[in-house]
Short mmCIF file of C-alpha atoms and ligand atoms in Angstrom, two decimals:
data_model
loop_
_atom_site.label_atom_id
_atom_site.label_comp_id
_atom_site.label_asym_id
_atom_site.label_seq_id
_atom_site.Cartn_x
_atom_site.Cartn_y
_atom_site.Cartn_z
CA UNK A 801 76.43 86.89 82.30
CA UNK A 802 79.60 87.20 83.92
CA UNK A 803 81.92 89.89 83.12
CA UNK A 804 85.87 89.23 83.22
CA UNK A 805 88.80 91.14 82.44
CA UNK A 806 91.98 89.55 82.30
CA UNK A 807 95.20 91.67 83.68
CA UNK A 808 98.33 90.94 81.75
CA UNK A 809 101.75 92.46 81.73
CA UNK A 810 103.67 90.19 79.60
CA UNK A 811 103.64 87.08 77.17
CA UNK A 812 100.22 86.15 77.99
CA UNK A 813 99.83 82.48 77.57
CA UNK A 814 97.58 82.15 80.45
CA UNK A 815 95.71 84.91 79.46
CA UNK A 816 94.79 83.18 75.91
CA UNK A 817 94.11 79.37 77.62
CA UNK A 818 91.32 81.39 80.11
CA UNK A 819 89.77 83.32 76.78
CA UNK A 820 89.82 79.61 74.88
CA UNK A 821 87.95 77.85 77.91
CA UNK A 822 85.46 80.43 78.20
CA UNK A 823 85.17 80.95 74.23
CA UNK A 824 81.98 78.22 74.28
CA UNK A 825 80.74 79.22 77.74
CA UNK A 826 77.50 81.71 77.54
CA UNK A 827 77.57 82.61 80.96
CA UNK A 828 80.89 84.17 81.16
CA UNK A 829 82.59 86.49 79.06
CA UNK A 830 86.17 87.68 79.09
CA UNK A 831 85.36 91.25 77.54
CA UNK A 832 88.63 92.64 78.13
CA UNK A 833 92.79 92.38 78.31
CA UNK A 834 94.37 94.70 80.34
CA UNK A 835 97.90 95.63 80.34
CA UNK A 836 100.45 97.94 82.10
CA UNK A 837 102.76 97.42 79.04
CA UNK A 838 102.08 98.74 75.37
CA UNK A 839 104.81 96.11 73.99
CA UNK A 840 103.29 93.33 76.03
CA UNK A 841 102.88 89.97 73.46
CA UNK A 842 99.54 89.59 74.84
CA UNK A 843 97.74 92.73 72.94
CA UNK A 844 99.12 90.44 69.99
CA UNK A 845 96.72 87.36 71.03
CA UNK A 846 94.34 89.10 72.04
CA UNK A 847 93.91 90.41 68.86
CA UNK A 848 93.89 86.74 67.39
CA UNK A 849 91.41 86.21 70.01
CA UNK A 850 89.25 88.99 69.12
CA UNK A 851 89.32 90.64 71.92
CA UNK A 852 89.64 94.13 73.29
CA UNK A 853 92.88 94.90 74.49
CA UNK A 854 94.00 98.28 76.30
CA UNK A 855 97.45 99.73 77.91
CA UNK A 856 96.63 101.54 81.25
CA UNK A 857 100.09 103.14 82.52
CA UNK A 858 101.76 102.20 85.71
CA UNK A 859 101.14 106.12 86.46
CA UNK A 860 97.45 105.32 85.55
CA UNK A 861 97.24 102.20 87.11
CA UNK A 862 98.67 103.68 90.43
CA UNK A 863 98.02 107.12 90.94
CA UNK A 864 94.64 107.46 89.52
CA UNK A 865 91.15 105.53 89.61
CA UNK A 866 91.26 105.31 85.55
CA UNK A 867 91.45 101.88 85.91
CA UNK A 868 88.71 101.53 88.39
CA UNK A 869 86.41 103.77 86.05
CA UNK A 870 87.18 102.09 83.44
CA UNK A 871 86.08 98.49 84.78
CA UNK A 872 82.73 99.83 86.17
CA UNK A 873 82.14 101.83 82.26
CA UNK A 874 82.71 98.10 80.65
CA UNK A 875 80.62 96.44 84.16
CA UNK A 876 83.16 94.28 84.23
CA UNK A 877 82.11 92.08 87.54
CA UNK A 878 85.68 90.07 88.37
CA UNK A 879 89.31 90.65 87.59
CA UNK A 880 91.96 87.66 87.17
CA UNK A 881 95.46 88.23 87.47
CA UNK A 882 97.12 86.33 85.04
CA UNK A 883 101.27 87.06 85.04
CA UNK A 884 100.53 91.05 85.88
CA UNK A 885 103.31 92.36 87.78
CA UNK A 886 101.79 95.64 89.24
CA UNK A 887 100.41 96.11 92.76
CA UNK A 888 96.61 96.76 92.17
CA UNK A 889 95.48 99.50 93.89
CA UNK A 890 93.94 100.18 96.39
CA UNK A 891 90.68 101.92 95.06
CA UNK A 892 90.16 98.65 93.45
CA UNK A 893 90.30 96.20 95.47
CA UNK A 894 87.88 98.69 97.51
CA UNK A 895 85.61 98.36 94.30
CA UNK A 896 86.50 94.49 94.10
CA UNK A 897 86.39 92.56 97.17
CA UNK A 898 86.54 88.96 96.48
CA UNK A 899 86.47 89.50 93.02
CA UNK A 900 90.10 90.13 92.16
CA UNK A 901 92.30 86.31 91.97
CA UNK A 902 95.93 86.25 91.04
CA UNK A 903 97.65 83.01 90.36
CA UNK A 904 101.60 82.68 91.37
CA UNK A 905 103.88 80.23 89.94
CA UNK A 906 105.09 78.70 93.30
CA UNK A 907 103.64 77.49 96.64
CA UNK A 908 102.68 80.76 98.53
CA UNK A 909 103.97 81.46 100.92
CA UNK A 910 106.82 80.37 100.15
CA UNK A 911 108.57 82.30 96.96
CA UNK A 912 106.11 85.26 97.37
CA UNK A 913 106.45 89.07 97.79
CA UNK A 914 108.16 92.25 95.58
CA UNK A 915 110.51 91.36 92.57
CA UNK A 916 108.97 87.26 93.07
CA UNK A 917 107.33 86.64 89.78
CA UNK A 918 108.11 84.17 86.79
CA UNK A 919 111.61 82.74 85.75
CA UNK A 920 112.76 84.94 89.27
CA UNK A 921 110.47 82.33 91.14
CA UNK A 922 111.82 79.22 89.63
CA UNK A 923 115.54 80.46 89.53
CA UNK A 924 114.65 80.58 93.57
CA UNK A 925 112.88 77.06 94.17
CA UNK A 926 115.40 75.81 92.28
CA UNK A 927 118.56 77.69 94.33
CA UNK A 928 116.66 76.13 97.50
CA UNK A 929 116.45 72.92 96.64
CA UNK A 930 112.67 72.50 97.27
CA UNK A 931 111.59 69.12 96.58
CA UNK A 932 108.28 70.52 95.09
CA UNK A 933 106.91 73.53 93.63
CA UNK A 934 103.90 74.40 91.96
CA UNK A 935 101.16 76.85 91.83
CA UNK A 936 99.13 79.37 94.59
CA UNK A 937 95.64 81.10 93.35
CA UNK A 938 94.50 83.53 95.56
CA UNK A 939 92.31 86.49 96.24
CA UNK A 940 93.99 89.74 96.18
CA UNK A 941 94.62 91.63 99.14
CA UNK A 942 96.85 95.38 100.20
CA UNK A 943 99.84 92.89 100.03
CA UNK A 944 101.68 91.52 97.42
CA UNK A 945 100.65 87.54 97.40
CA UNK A 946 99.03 87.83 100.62
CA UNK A 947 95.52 87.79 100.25
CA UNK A 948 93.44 84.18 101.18
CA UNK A 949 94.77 81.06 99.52
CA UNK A 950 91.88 79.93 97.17
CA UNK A 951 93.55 76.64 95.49
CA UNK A 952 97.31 75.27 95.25
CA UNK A 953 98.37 72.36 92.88
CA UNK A 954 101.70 70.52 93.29
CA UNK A 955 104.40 69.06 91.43
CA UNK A 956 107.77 67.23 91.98
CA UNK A 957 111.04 69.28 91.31
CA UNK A 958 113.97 66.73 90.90
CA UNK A 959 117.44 67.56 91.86
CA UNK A 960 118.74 67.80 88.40
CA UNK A 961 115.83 70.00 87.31
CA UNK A 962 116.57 73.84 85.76
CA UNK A 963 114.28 76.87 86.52
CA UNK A 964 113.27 76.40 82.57
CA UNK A 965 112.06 72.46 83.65
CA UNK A 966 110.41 73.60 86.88
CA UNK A 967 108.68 76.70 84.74
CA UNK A 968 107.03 74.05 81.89
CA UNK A 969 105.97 71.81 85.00
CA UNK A 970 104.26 74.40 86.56
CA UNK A 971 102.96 76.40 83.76
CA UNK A 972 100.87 72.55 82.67
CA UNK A 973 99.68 72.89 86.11
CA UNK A 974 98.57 76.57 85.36
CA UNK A 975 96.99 75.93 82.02
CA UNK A 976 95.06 72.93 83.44
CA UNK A 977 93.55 74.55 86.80
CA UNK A 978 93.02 78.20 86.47
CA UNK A 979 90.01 78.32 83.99
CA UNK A 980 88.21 75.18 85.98
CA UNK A 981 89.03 77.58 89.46
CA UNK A 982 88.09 80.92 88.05
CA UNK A 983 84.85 78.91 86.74
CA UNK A 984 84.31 77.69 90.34
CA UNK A 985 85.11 81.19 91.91
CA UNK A 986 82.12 83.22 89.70
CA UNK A 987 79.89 80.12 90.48
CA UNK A 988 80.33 81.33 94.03
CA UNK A 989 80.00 84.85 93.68
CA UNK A 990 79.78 86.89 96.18
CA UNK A 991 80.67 84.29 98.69
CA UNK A 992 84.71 83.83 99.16
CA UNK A 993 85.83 80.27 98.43
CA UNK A 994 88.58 77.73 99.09
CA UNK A 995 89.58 75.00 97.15
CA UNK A 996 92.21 73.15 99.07
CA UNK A 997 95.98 71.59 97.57
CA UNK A 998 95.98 69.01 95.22
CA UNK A 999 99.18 67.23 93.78
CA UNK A 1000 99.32 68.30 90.14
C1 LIG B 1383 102.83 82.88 85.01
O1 LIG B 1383 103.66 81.79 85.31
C2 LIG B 1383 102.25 83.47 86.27
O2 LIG B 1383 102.02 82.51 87.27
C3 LIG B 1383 103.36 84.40 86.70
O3 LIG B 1383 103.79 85.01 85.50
C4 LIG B 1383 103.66 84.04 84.44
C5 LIG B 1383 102.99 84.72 83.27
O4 LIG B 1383 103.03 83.90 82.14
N1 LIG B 1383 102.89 85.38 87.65
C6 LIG B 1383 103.68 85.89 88.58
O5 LIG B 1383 104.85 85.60 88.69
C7 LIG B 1383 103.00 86.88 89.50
N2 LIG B 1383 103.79 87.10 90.68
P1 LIG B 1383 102.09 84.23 80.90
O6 LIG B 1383 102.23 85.73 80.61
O7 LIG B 1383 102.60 83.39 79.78
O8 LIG B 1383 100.69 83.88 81.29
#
């Protein structure tokens, strides 16, 4: 059995479609929700989910090993990063290696780095002009969206297209690939894996 907990800092969708996929799977369990954010919507569906949900503050997260203790009390065995907006620290990743993915809505590494995460990411492909966009799941590193490229899907970003268009294209792609990828990732455990770029 496979231990996961999910970190989360805001609405949570992804958060819910990984616990649904994995809701039937007996190998894998998502045990618990993290978040750095009390008022987060996702302690809301986790509770729907029935699942544990905690608030670890960024003080916690960053100048302390709560967290860390806290994953090895639960023996949770892999950590996905699903719209969490804190650097993890470094104590665990130490505790983690190759066991801590993050997915980002964009083609790393382009549209990567500090302050580049959700509706800032699109408003940017979209100010560029980039002629596709898409999504980037990759093992965490000391670096914000730096660490080793697991798996990127594609899709087309029209002329015409908003942020909001470009953000439903490539949250389909997110909802469709990164249960089947996290699945594939634990299947390899410990090994590190990569997945190559597909067009959405
Ligand atoms: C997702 O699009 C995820 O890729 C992005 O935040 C969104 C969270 O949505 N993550 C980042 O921007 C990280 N840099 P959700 O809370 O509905 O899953």
């Amino acid at each position: 059995m496979i231990k996961i907990a999910i970190f989360a800092s805001g609405s949570g969708s992804n958060a819910e479609n990984i616990a649904k996929y994995f809701s039937n799977k007996q190998e894998v369990e998502i045990t618990t929700i993290i978040s750095d954010k009390a008022d987060a919507f996702v302690h809301q569906r986790a509770k729907h989910l029935g699942i544990e949900s905690i608030t670890f503050s960024k003080k916690q997260f960053t100048e302390t090993g709560e967290v860390t203790n806290f994953l090895s009390e639960r023996q949770i065995d892999f950590v996905v990063l699903a719209g969490f907006l804190l650097k993890v620290p470094d104590n665990l990743i130490e505790n983690y290696p190759n066991r801590i993915i993050n997915i980002h809505p964009a083609l790393l590494p382009k549209f990567g780095g500090k302050g580049m995460y959700g509706d800032h990411v699109h408003e940017a492909v979209v100010a560029a002009k980039e002629k596709e966009s898409g999504i980037t799941i990759h093992y965490i590193n000391e670096n914000y969206d730096e660490g080793n490229v697991i798996f990127q899907a594609t899709c087309d970003v029209g002329l015409a297209d908003t942020a909001h268009e470009v953000a439903q294209k490539v949250h389909a792609l997110e909802y469709k690939y990164f249960p089947i990828i996290i699945e594939k990732v634990i299947s390899a455990l410990p090994d590190s894996v990569s997945l190559g770029k597909v067009k959405g």
